[in-house]
Short mmCIF file of C-alpha atoms in Angstrom, two decimals:
data_model
loop_
_atom_site.label_atom_id
_atom_site.label_comp_id
_atom_site.label_asym_id
_atom_site.label_seq_id
_atom_site.Cartn_x
_atom_site.Cartn_y
_atom_site.Cartn_z
CA UNK V 1 83.64 63.69 -133.38
CA UNK V 2 83.91 59.99 -133.37
CA UNK V 3 83.82 58.15 -136.82
CA UNK V 4 83.47 54.43 -137.85
CA UNK V 5 84.71 52.96 -141.05
CA UNK V 6 82.93 49.73 -142.51
CA UNK V 7 84.87 47.98 -145.27
CA UNK V 8 82.35 46.05 -147.15
CA UNK V 9 83.31 42.80 -148.95
CA UNK V 10 83.58 39.11 -148.26
CA UNK V 11 86.94 38.78 -150.01
CA UNK V 12 88.67 41.03 -147.21
CA UNK V 13 87.53 38.05 -144.74
CA UNK V 14 90.00 35.76 -146.58
CA UNK V 15 93.58 35.45 -146.54
CA UNK V 16 94.01 37.09 -150.03
CA UNK V 17 92.80 40.62 -149.63
CA UNK V 18 93.31 43.48 -147.31
CA UNK V 19 91.36 46.54 -146.37
CA UNK V 20 93.76 49.50 -147.32
CA UNK V 21 91.19 52.12 -148.07
CA UNK V 22 90.53 52.70 -144.41
CA UNK V 23 94.21 53.72 -143.91
CA UNK V 24 93.79 56.51 -146.59
CA UNK V 25 90.38 57.54 -145.28
CA UNK V 26 91.72 57.65 -141.49
CA UNK V 27 94.74 59.96 -142.50
CA UNK V 28 92.18 62.44 -144.13
CA UNK V 29 89.87 62.25 -141.38
CA UNK V 30 92.57 63.00 -139.01
CA UNK V 31 93.50 66.03 -140.98
CA UNK V 32 90.18 67.72 -140.33
CA UNK V 33 90.02 66.74 -136.68
CA UNK V 34 88.02 63.68 -137.13
CA UNK V 35 89.01 60.53 -134.95
CA UNK V 36 88.24 57.06 -136.17
CA UNK V 37 86.99 55.11 -132.98
CA UNK V 38 86.20 51.74 -134.73
CA UNK V 39 87.05 49.85 -138.07
CA UNK V 40 84.75 47.05 -139.03
CA UNK V 41 85.15 44.37 -141.98
CA UNK V 42 81.80 42.90 -142.84
CA UNK V 43 81.04 40.21 -145.80
CA UNK V 44 78.41 40.56 -148.39
CA UNK V 45 75.51 39.37 -146.34
CA UNK V 46 72.70 41.76 -146.12
CA UNK V 47 71.65 40.92 -142.41
CA UNK V 48 75.40 41.13 -141.12
CA UNK V 49 75.53 44.52 -143.20
CA UNK V 50 72.39 45.94 -141.39
CA UNK V 51 73.88 44.58 -137.95
CA UNK V 52 77.01 46.58 -138.72
CA UNK V 53 75.44 49.45 -139.95
CA UNK V 54 72.98 49.71 -136.75
CA UNK V 55 75.92 49.05 -134.33
CA UNK V 56 78.11 51.85 -135.88
CA UNK V 57 75.14 54.39 -135.68
CA UNK V 58 74.80 53.43 -131.88
CA UNK V 59 78.26 54.56 -131.21
CA UNK V 60 79.46 56.88 -133.55
CA UNK V 61 78.49 60.25 -135.26
CA UNK V 62 80.18 59.71 -138.77
CA UNK V 63 79.62 56.36 -140.51
CA UNK V 64 81.81 55.82 -143.86
CA UNK V 65 80.98 52.66 -145.68
CA UNK V 66 83.45 51.47 -148.45
CA UNK V 67 82.43 48.94 -151.01
CA UNK V 68 79.42 47.06 -151.84
CA UNK V 69 78.03 49.75 -154.63
CA UNK V 70 78.74 47.71 -157.78
CA UNK V 71 76.06 46.15 -159.99
CA UNK V 72 76.13 42.56 -158.75
CA UNK V 73 73.86 40.77 -156.59
CA UNK V 74 76.32 40.86 -153.52
CA UNK V 75 76.59 44.47 -153.81
CA UNK V 76 74.14 45.43 -150.85
CA UNK V 77 75.31 48.56 -149.17
CA UNK V 78 72.63 50.72 -150.53
CA UNK V 79 69.77 48.23 -149.48
CA UNK V 80 71.44 47.65 -146.05
CA UNK V 81 71.56 51.36 -145.41
CA UNK V 82 67.82 51.80 -146.48
CA UNK V 83 66.76 48.83 -144.37
CA UNK V 84 68.48 50.03 -141.19
CA UNK V 85 67.09 53.48 -141.45
CA UNK V 86 63.56 52.38 -142.64
CA UNK V 87 63.93 54.55 -145.77
CA UNK V 88 63.10 53.84 -149.50
CA UNK V 89 65.28 53.44 -152.47
CA UNK V 90 64.25 55.33 -155.96
CA UNK V 91 65.81 54.65 -159.29
CA UNK V 92 67.06 58.33 -160.21
CA UNK V 93 66.62 58.98 -163.74
CA UNK V 94 69.57 61.26 -163.90
CA UNK V 95 71.94 58.49 -162.85
CA UNK V 96 70.32 56.04 -165.25
CA UNK V 97 71.16 58.25 -167.95
CA UNK V 98 74.77 58.75 -166.83
CA UNK V 99 75.26 55.03 -166.57
CA UNK V 100 73.92 54.72 -170.35
CA UNK V 101 76.21 57.59 -171.59
CA UNK V 102 79.05 55.91 -169.76
CA UNK V 103 78.43 52.69 -171.65
CA UNK V 104 78.10 54.34 -174.85
CA UNK V 105 81.50 55.95 -174.51
CA UNK V 106 82.94 52.35 -174.15
CA UNK V 107 80.92 51.23 -177.23
CA UNK V 108 79.17 48.40 -175.19
CA UNK V 109 75.54 47.82 -174.32
CA UNK V 110 74.85 48.28 -170.64
CA UNK V 111 73.74 45.06 -168.75
CA UNK V 112 70.37 45.45 -167.13
CA UNK V 113 71.89 44.94 -163.48
CA UNK V 114 74.02 47.97 -163.86
CA UNK V 115 70.81 49.96 -163.14
CA UNK V 116 70.87 49.17 -159.62
CA UNK V 117 73.83 51.73 -159.32
CA UNK V 118 71.32 54.40 -159.87
CA UNK V 119 69.11 53.62 -156.68
CA UNK V 120 69.34 56.39 -154.53
CA UNK V 121 68.38 56.22 -150.88
CA UNK V 122 65.50 58.59 -149.79
CA UNK V 123 66.94 61.90 -148.59
CA UNK V 124 70.65 61.05 -149.97
CA UNK V 125 72.70 63.27 -152.23
CA UNK V 126 74.49 61.69 -155.06
CA UNK V 127 78.33 61.82 -155.18
CA UNK V 128 79.79 61.89 -158.41
CA UNK V 129 82.63 59.15 -159.16
CA UNK V 130 84.95 60.45 -161.54
CA UNK V 131 86.76 57.03 -162.09
CA UNK V 132 83.90 54.63 -162.04
CA UNK V 133 80.29 53.91 -162.61
CA UNK V 134 79.09 53.52 -159.15
CA UNK V 135 78.35 56.79 -157.58
CA UNK V 136 78.68 57.43 -153.82
CA UNK V 137 75.98 58.67 -151.48
CA UNK V 138 75.81 61.19 -148.86
CA UNK V 139 73.13 60.94 -146.13
CA UNK V 140 72.32 63.58 -143.50
CA UNK V 141 69.93 61.83 -141.19
CA UNK V 142 68.89 60.96 -137.57
CA UNK V 143 69.00 57.58 -135.97
CA UNK V 144 67.18 57.26 -132.59
CA UNK V 145 66.99 60.83 -132.09
CA UNK V 146 70.63 61.72 -132.78
CA UNK V 147 72.20 63.45 -136.02
CA UNK V 148 74.40 61.17 -138.12
CA UNK V 149 76.22 61.63 -141.28
CA UNK V 150 76.63 58.46 -143.36
CA UNK V 151 78.78 58.08 -146.57
CA UNK V 152 78.95 55.52 -149.13
CA UNK V 153 81.97 55.33 -151.33
CA UNK V 154 83.14 52.76 -153.94
CA UNK V 155 85.70 50.03 -153.09
CA UNK V 156 88.28 50.30 -155.75
CA UNK V 157 91.21 52.40 -154.18
CA UNK V 158 91.43 54.63 -157.17
CA UNK V 159 87.68 55.21 -157.23
CA UNK V 160 87.49 55.59 -153.30
CA UNK V 161 90.25 57.94 -152.73
CA UNK V 162 89.19 60.37 -155.57
CA UNK V 163 85.65 60.42 -154.56
CA UNK V 164 86.27 60.80 -150.75
CA UNK V 165 88.68 63.49 -151.53
CA UNK V 166 86.28 65.59 -153.96
CA UNK V 167 83.11 65.02 -152.49
CA UNK V 168 83.14 63.92 -148.82
CA UNK V 169 86.07 65.88 -147.22
CA UNK V 170 84.54 69.36 -148.53
CA UNK V 171 81.15 68.41 -147.18
CA UNK V 172 82.59 67.32 -143.83
CA UNK V 173 84.62 70.40 -143.43
CA UNK V 174 81.43 72.53 -144.12
CA UNK V 175 79.27 70.22 -141.58
CA UNK V 176 81.82 69.94 -138.65
CA UNK V 177 83.09 72.57 -136.06
CA UNK V 178 86.75 73.61 -136.44
CA UNK V 179 89.05 70.90 -134.99
CA UNK V 180 92.62 70.16 -135.44
CA UNK V 181 94.66 66.80 -134.65
CA UNK V 182 98.38 66.84 -133.45
CA UNK V 183 100.03 63.25 -133.79
CA UNK V 184 103.55 62.58 -132.63
CA UNK V 185 105.21 59.19 -132.91
CA UNK V 186 108.14 58.18 -130.76
CA UNK V 187 110.13 54.98 -131.31
CA UNK V 188 112.45 53.03 -128.80
CA UNK V 189 114.33 49.95 -129.70
CA UNK V 190 114.78 46.81 -127.60
CA UNK V 191 112.99 47.78 -124.38
CA UNK V 192 110.44 45.20 -123.49
CA UNK V 193 106.85 46.53 -123.97
CA UNK V 194 105.83 45.70 -120.38
CA UNK V 195 108.87 47.54 -119.13
CA UNK V 196 108.06 50.45 -121.50
CA UNK V 197 104.58 50.82 -120.11
CA UNK V 198 105.53 50.46 -116.55
CA UNK V 199 107.99 53.22 -117.33
CA UNK V 200 105.70 55.69 -119.30
CA UNK V 201 102.10 54.77 -118.00
CA UNK V 202 102.38 57.02 -115.20
CA UNK V 203 103.32 59.85 -117.46
CA UNK V 204 100.77 59.59 -120.24
CA UNK V 205 97.71 58.55 -118.12
CA UNK V 206 98.02 62.22 -116.48
CA UNK V 207 97.21 63.70 -120.09
CA UNK V 208 93.64 62.55 -120.37
CA UNK V 209 93.06 64.54 -123.53
CA UNK V 210 95.98 62.95 -125.40
CA UNK V 211 95.28 59.59 -126.78
CA UNK V 212 98.24 57.44 -126.26
CA UNK V 213 98.82 53.91 -127.99
CA UNK V 214 101.84 51.63 -127.62
CA UNK V 215 102.60 49.06 -130.41
CA UNK V 216 105.34 46.47 -130.09
CA UNK V 217 106.85 44.60 -132.73
CA UNK V 218 110.08 42.63 -133.21
CA UNK V 219 112.19 44.65 -130.81
CA UNK V 220 110.50 47.91 -131.66
CA UNK V 221 108.24 50.02 -129.34
CA UNK V 222 106.11 52.65 -131.11
CA UNK V 223 104.14 55.16 -129.19
CA UNK V 224 101.49 57.30 -131.06
CA UNK V 225 100.16 60.54 -129.33
CA UNK V 226 96.99 61.94 -130.83
CA UNK V 227 95.57 65.10 -129.43
CA UNK V 228 92.35 66.87 -130.85
CA UNK V 229 91.87 70.45 -130.15
CA UNK V 230 89.86 73.46 -131.68
CA UNK V 231 93.21 74.93 -133.13
CA UNK V 232 96.57 73.28 -134.35
CA UNK V 233 98.37 75.22 -131.83
CA UNK V 234 96.62 73.96 -128.81
CA UNK V 235 96.71 70.38 -130.15
CA UNK V 236 100.39 70.59 -130.79
CA UNK V 237 101.24 72.18 -127.53
CA UNK V 238 99.79 69.44 -125.57
CA UNK V 239 101.28 66.58 -127.77
CA UNK V 240 104.65 68.16 -127.56
CA UNK V 241 104.52 68.57 -123.74
CA UNK V 242 103.59 64.87 -123.24
CA UNK V 243 106.30 63.89 -125.95
CA UNK V 244 109.09 65.65 -124.17
CA UNK V 245 108.28 63.94 -120.72
CA UNK V 246 108.13 60.44 -122.56
CA UNK V 247 111.60 61.09 -124.38
CA UNK V 248 113.27 62.06 -121.11
CA UNK V 249 111.75 59.08 -119.38
CA UNK V 250 112.76 56.64 -122.28
CA UNK V 251 116.62 57.80 -122.32
CA UNK V 252 118.79 56.16 -124.70
CA UNK V 253 116.06 53.42 -125.59
CA UNK V 254 114.46 56.36 -127.65
CA UNK V 255 115.90 56.30 -131.10
CA UNK V 256 113.28 58.46 -133.13
CA UNK V 257 111.11 61.30 -132.00
CA UNK V 258 109.47 62.02 -135.57
CA UNK V 259 108.62 58.60 -136.59
CA UNK V 260 111.88 57.72 -138.57
CA UNK V 261 113.10 54.01 -138.93
CA UNK V 262 116.05 52.59 -136.86
CA UNK V 263 117.81 52.18 -140.32
CA UNK V 264 117.20 55.80 -140.98
CA UNK V 265 118.59 56.93 -137.66
CA UNK V 266 121.59 54.74 -138.16
CA UNK V 267 122.32 56.03 -141.56
CA UNK V 268 121.77 59.44 -140.19
CA UNK V 269 124.37 58.76 -137.41
CA UNK V 270 126.77 57.48 -140.12
CA UNK V 271 126.47 60.56 -142.02
CA UNK V 272 126.75 62.84 -139.14
CA UNK V 273 130.10 61.00 -138.33
CA UNK V 274 131.25 60.76 -141.94
CA UNK V 275 131.48 57.10 -141.09
CA UNK V 276 130.94 54.07 -143.46
CA UNK V 277 129.56 50.50 -142.53
CA UNK V 278 129.78 46.98 -143.73
CA UNK V 279 128.27 43.79 -142.35
CA UNK V 280 129.15 40.17 -141.94
CA UNK V 281 125.94 38.32 -141.41
CA UNK V 282 125.12 34.38 -140.59
CA UNK V 283 121.75 33.65 -138.93
CA UNK V 284 120.15 36.83 -140.16
CA UNK V 285 120.76 35.90 -143.70
CA UNK V 286 121.29 39.56 -144.93
CA UNK V 287 118.42 41.06 -143.14
CA UNK V 288 120.54 43.99 -141.67
CA UNK V 289 121.83 44.75 -145.06
CA UNK V 290 118.38 44.62 -146.54
CA UNK V 291 116.85 47.07 -143.95
CA UNK V 292 119.76 49.55 -144.45
CA UNK V 293 119.70 49.37 -148.44
CA UNK V 294 115.92 49.85 -148.33
CA UNK V 295 116.43 53.51 -147.42
CA UNK V 296 117.28 55.81 -150.41
CA UNK V 297 120.64 57.14 -150.35
CA UNK V 298 122.10 54.69 -148.13
CA UNK V 299 125.23 54.01 -150.62
CA UNK V 300 126.79 57.11 -149.32
CA UNK V 301 127.43 55.16 -145.93
CA UNK V 302 126.85 51.54 -146.53
CA UNK V 303 129.43 49.86 -148.24
CA UNK V 304 128.07 46.36 -148.43
CA UNK V 305 128.83 43.08 -146.75
CA UNK V 306 128.51 39.50 -146.86
CA UNK V 307 125.97 36.64 -146.03
CA UNK V 308 128.68 34.35 -144.40
CA UNK V 309 126.40 31.21 -143.64
CA UNK V 310 129.01 28.55 -143.97
CA UNK V 311 132.16 28.14 -142.00
CA UNK V 312 134.45 28.32 -144.97
CA UNK V 313 132.63 31.55 -146.04
CA UNK V 314 133.16 33.00 -142.61
CA UNK V 315 136.93 32.27 -143.39
CA UNK V 316 137.42 33.47 -146.79
CA UNK V 317 134.94 36.44 -146.86
CA UNK V 318 135.36 37.77 -143.26
CA UNK V 319 138.89 36.48 -142.34
CA UNK V 320 137.60 34.38 -139.59
CA UNK V 321 140.42 31.77 -138.74
CA UNK V 322 139.32 28.02 -138.93
CA UNK V 323 141.00 27.04 -135.70
CA UNK V 324 139.05 29.81 -133.95
CA UNK V 325 135.70 28.11 -135.20
CA UNK V 326 137.07 24.65 -134.35
CA UNK V 327 137.76 25.88 -130.81
CA UNK V 328 134.87 28.19 -129.91
CA UNK V 329 132.15 27.23 -132.53
CA UNK V 330 130.81 29.18 -135.36
CA UNK V 331 128.09 30.73 -132.69
CA UNK V 332 130.29 32.56 -130.26
CA UNK V 333 131.56 35.93 -129.27
CA UNK V 334 134.97 35.19 -130.83
CA UNK V 335 133.64 34.38 -134.11
CA UNK V 336 131.34 37.47 -134.14
CA UNK V 337 134.09 39.55 -133.10
CA UNK V 338 136.33 38.12 -135.94
CA UNK V 339 133.54 38.49 -138.42
CA UNK V 340 133.03 42.34 -137.49
CA UNK V 341 137.07 43.09 -137.57
CA UNK V 342 137.33 41.06 -140.94
CA UNK V 343 134.59 42.54 -142.74
CA UNK V 344 135.71 46.12 -141.73
CA UNK V 345 139.27 45.45 -142.72
CA UNK V 346 138.35 43.65 -145.97
CA UNK V 347 136.11 46.49 -147.10
CA UNK V 348 137.75 49.60 -145.55
CA UNK V 349 134.69 50.60 -143.52
CA UNK V 350 134.71 52.78 -140.30
CA UNK V 351 132.60 49.99 -138.70
CA UNK V 352 132.11 46.44 -139.12
CA UNK V 353 129.33 44.36 -137.71
CA UNK V 354 129.30 40.57 -137.24
CA UNK V 355 126.14 38.63 -136.39
CA UNK V 356 126.07 34.93 -135.83
CA UNK V 357 123.40 32.68 -134.12
CA UNK V 358 121.06 29.71 -133.95
CA UNK V 359 117.78 30.53 -135.44
CA UNK V 360 116.30 27.34 -135.41
CA UNK V 361 114.22 25.37 -135.23
CA UNK V 362 116.93 22.75 -134.96
CA UNK V 363 120.74 23.19 -134.12
CA UNK V 364 120.42 24.02 -130.61
CA UNK V 365 122.24 22.58 -127.62
CA UNK V 366 122.06 22.72 -123.93
CA UNK V 367 124.58 25.33 -123.73
CA UNK V 368 123.90 27.12 -127.10
CA UNK V 369 120.09 26.89 -127.19
CA UNK V 370 118.08 27.90 -130.17
CA UNK V 371 117.55 31.61 -130.42
CA UNK V 372 120.97 32.36 -129.04
CA UNK V 373 122.73 35.08 -131.40
CA UNK V 374 126.05 36.92 -130.73
CA UNK V 375 126.59 40.48 -132.21
CA UNK V 376 130.05 42.34 -132.38
CA UNK V 377 130.66 46.03 -133.54
CA UNK V 378 134.26 46.80 -134.60
CA UNK V 379 136.10 50.04 -135.29
CA UNK V 380 139.71 50.73 -135.42
CA UNK V 381 139.94 51.22 -131.60
CA UNK V 382 138.02 48.11 -130.28
CA UNK V 383 135.48 45.45 -130.76
CA UNK V 384 132.50 45.25 -128.70
CA UNK V 385 130.65 41.86 -128.51
CA UNK V 386 127.32 40.98 -126.96
CA UNK V 387 124.82 38.03 -127.01
CA UNK V 388 120.99 37.63 -126.55
CA UNK V 389 118.79 34.66 -126.59
CA UNK V 390 115.32 35.34 -128.22
CA UNK V 391 112.37 33.27 -128.04
CA UNK V 392 109.97 32.29 -130.93
CA UNK V 393 110.05 30.73 -134.35
CA UNK V 394 112.90 31.02 -136.92
CA UNK V 395 111.43 34.23 -138.41
CA UNK V 396 111.04 35.87 -135.09
CA UNK V 397 114.62 35.11 -134.05
CA UNK V 398 115.90 36.52 -137.32
CA UNK V 399 113.80 39.81 -137.11
CA UNK V 400 114.69 40.51 -133.44
CA UNK V 401 118.50 39.82 -134.38
CA UNK V 402 118.47 42.32 -137.05
CA UNK V 403 116.89 44.92 -134.93
CA UNK V 404 119.34 44.36 -132.06
CA UNK V 405 122.28 44.64 -134.52
CA UNK V 406 120.78 47.87 -136.11
CA UNK V 407 120.39 49.31 -132.41
CA UNK V 408 123.87 48.34 -131.54
CA UNK V 409 125.23 50.14 -134.37
CA UNK V 410 123.16 53.19 -133.43
CA UNK V 411 124.48 53.19 -129.79
CA UNK V 412 128.12 52.76 -131.02
CA UNK V 413 127.74 55.87 -133.11
CA UNK V 414 126.10 57.74 -130.18
#
């Protein structure tokens, strides 16, 4: 069955607040075989809410509204659902008593406007909120001749999650036919999205029962495979079959078959080889080290490094000869190689990495444009250098460069 999550609240239409509840609810729905087809954010205007609810009911079987159940004038979820379905609202005495009892435990007098939280839609079941005053509601109804399940849950995450787990999920399990969802995530590094899709589309389009999505971000391609079947075994079999073919097609672009990050894979290979790593970074400003040290246990393999932004620090921290910088420039294969070799020897690491480039927006020339980055990876046998030119603003160049550096380490260790 398809579902839609409607996040209610004008604050989520500003740059300052995000809808995170839908991520939690989606995960829980997937666990019981329900796919989320749409997510909508709508502000606190009654006519907009009615429109969003009507649209959701026209295209999905399950509608979950999050938020808008509080006591204020702009909390209008109950009213909007009732209007959409032409149902009445009644003030439930049991809920009124519960609100008064809750206020008494806080030794405060309850404001009159709190009573609207006791308004229950005709035919709805009240869902107990263990962490707040606004109860949820469950409505098993029909819309234009079709059965629909509507859930209304509070917006604060600690209330939303607890109520959804204890009240909504058990009811959904009882109402829905047995379904299971299998999910698999594959990741590839530094392959262009268009090239990945050209390579993979002929494969995954043959699997009509597996939903495949491709997400590209800063040199990382993530493929998510989702399949819903009556049993977990059947769903998993289809996903595994498709995943195997995609892995073969991606070859060494692929770095993860179970959703691990690139830095996790780098640390896995370092541990496997009993190797250690140190980095000397210029234009990335420590991003490579930051990503590696974000992984718990990274200290077993990552020794550290230096952000050698200025030319003198390239010399004093990474042993780059001043005359080399003068001859070739700080952004060059020679300097990147010297940085990698210098930081490796200085720290005693198995591998040393050097990254130097022009992140922009200024500093580029005709021969060395903005976005040009040199990389080098050094071990006791040899030093490999490489360069790429990345398009985009300063942040994008830095993010892509960090991704490229990590992928070069991975390939070196492979």
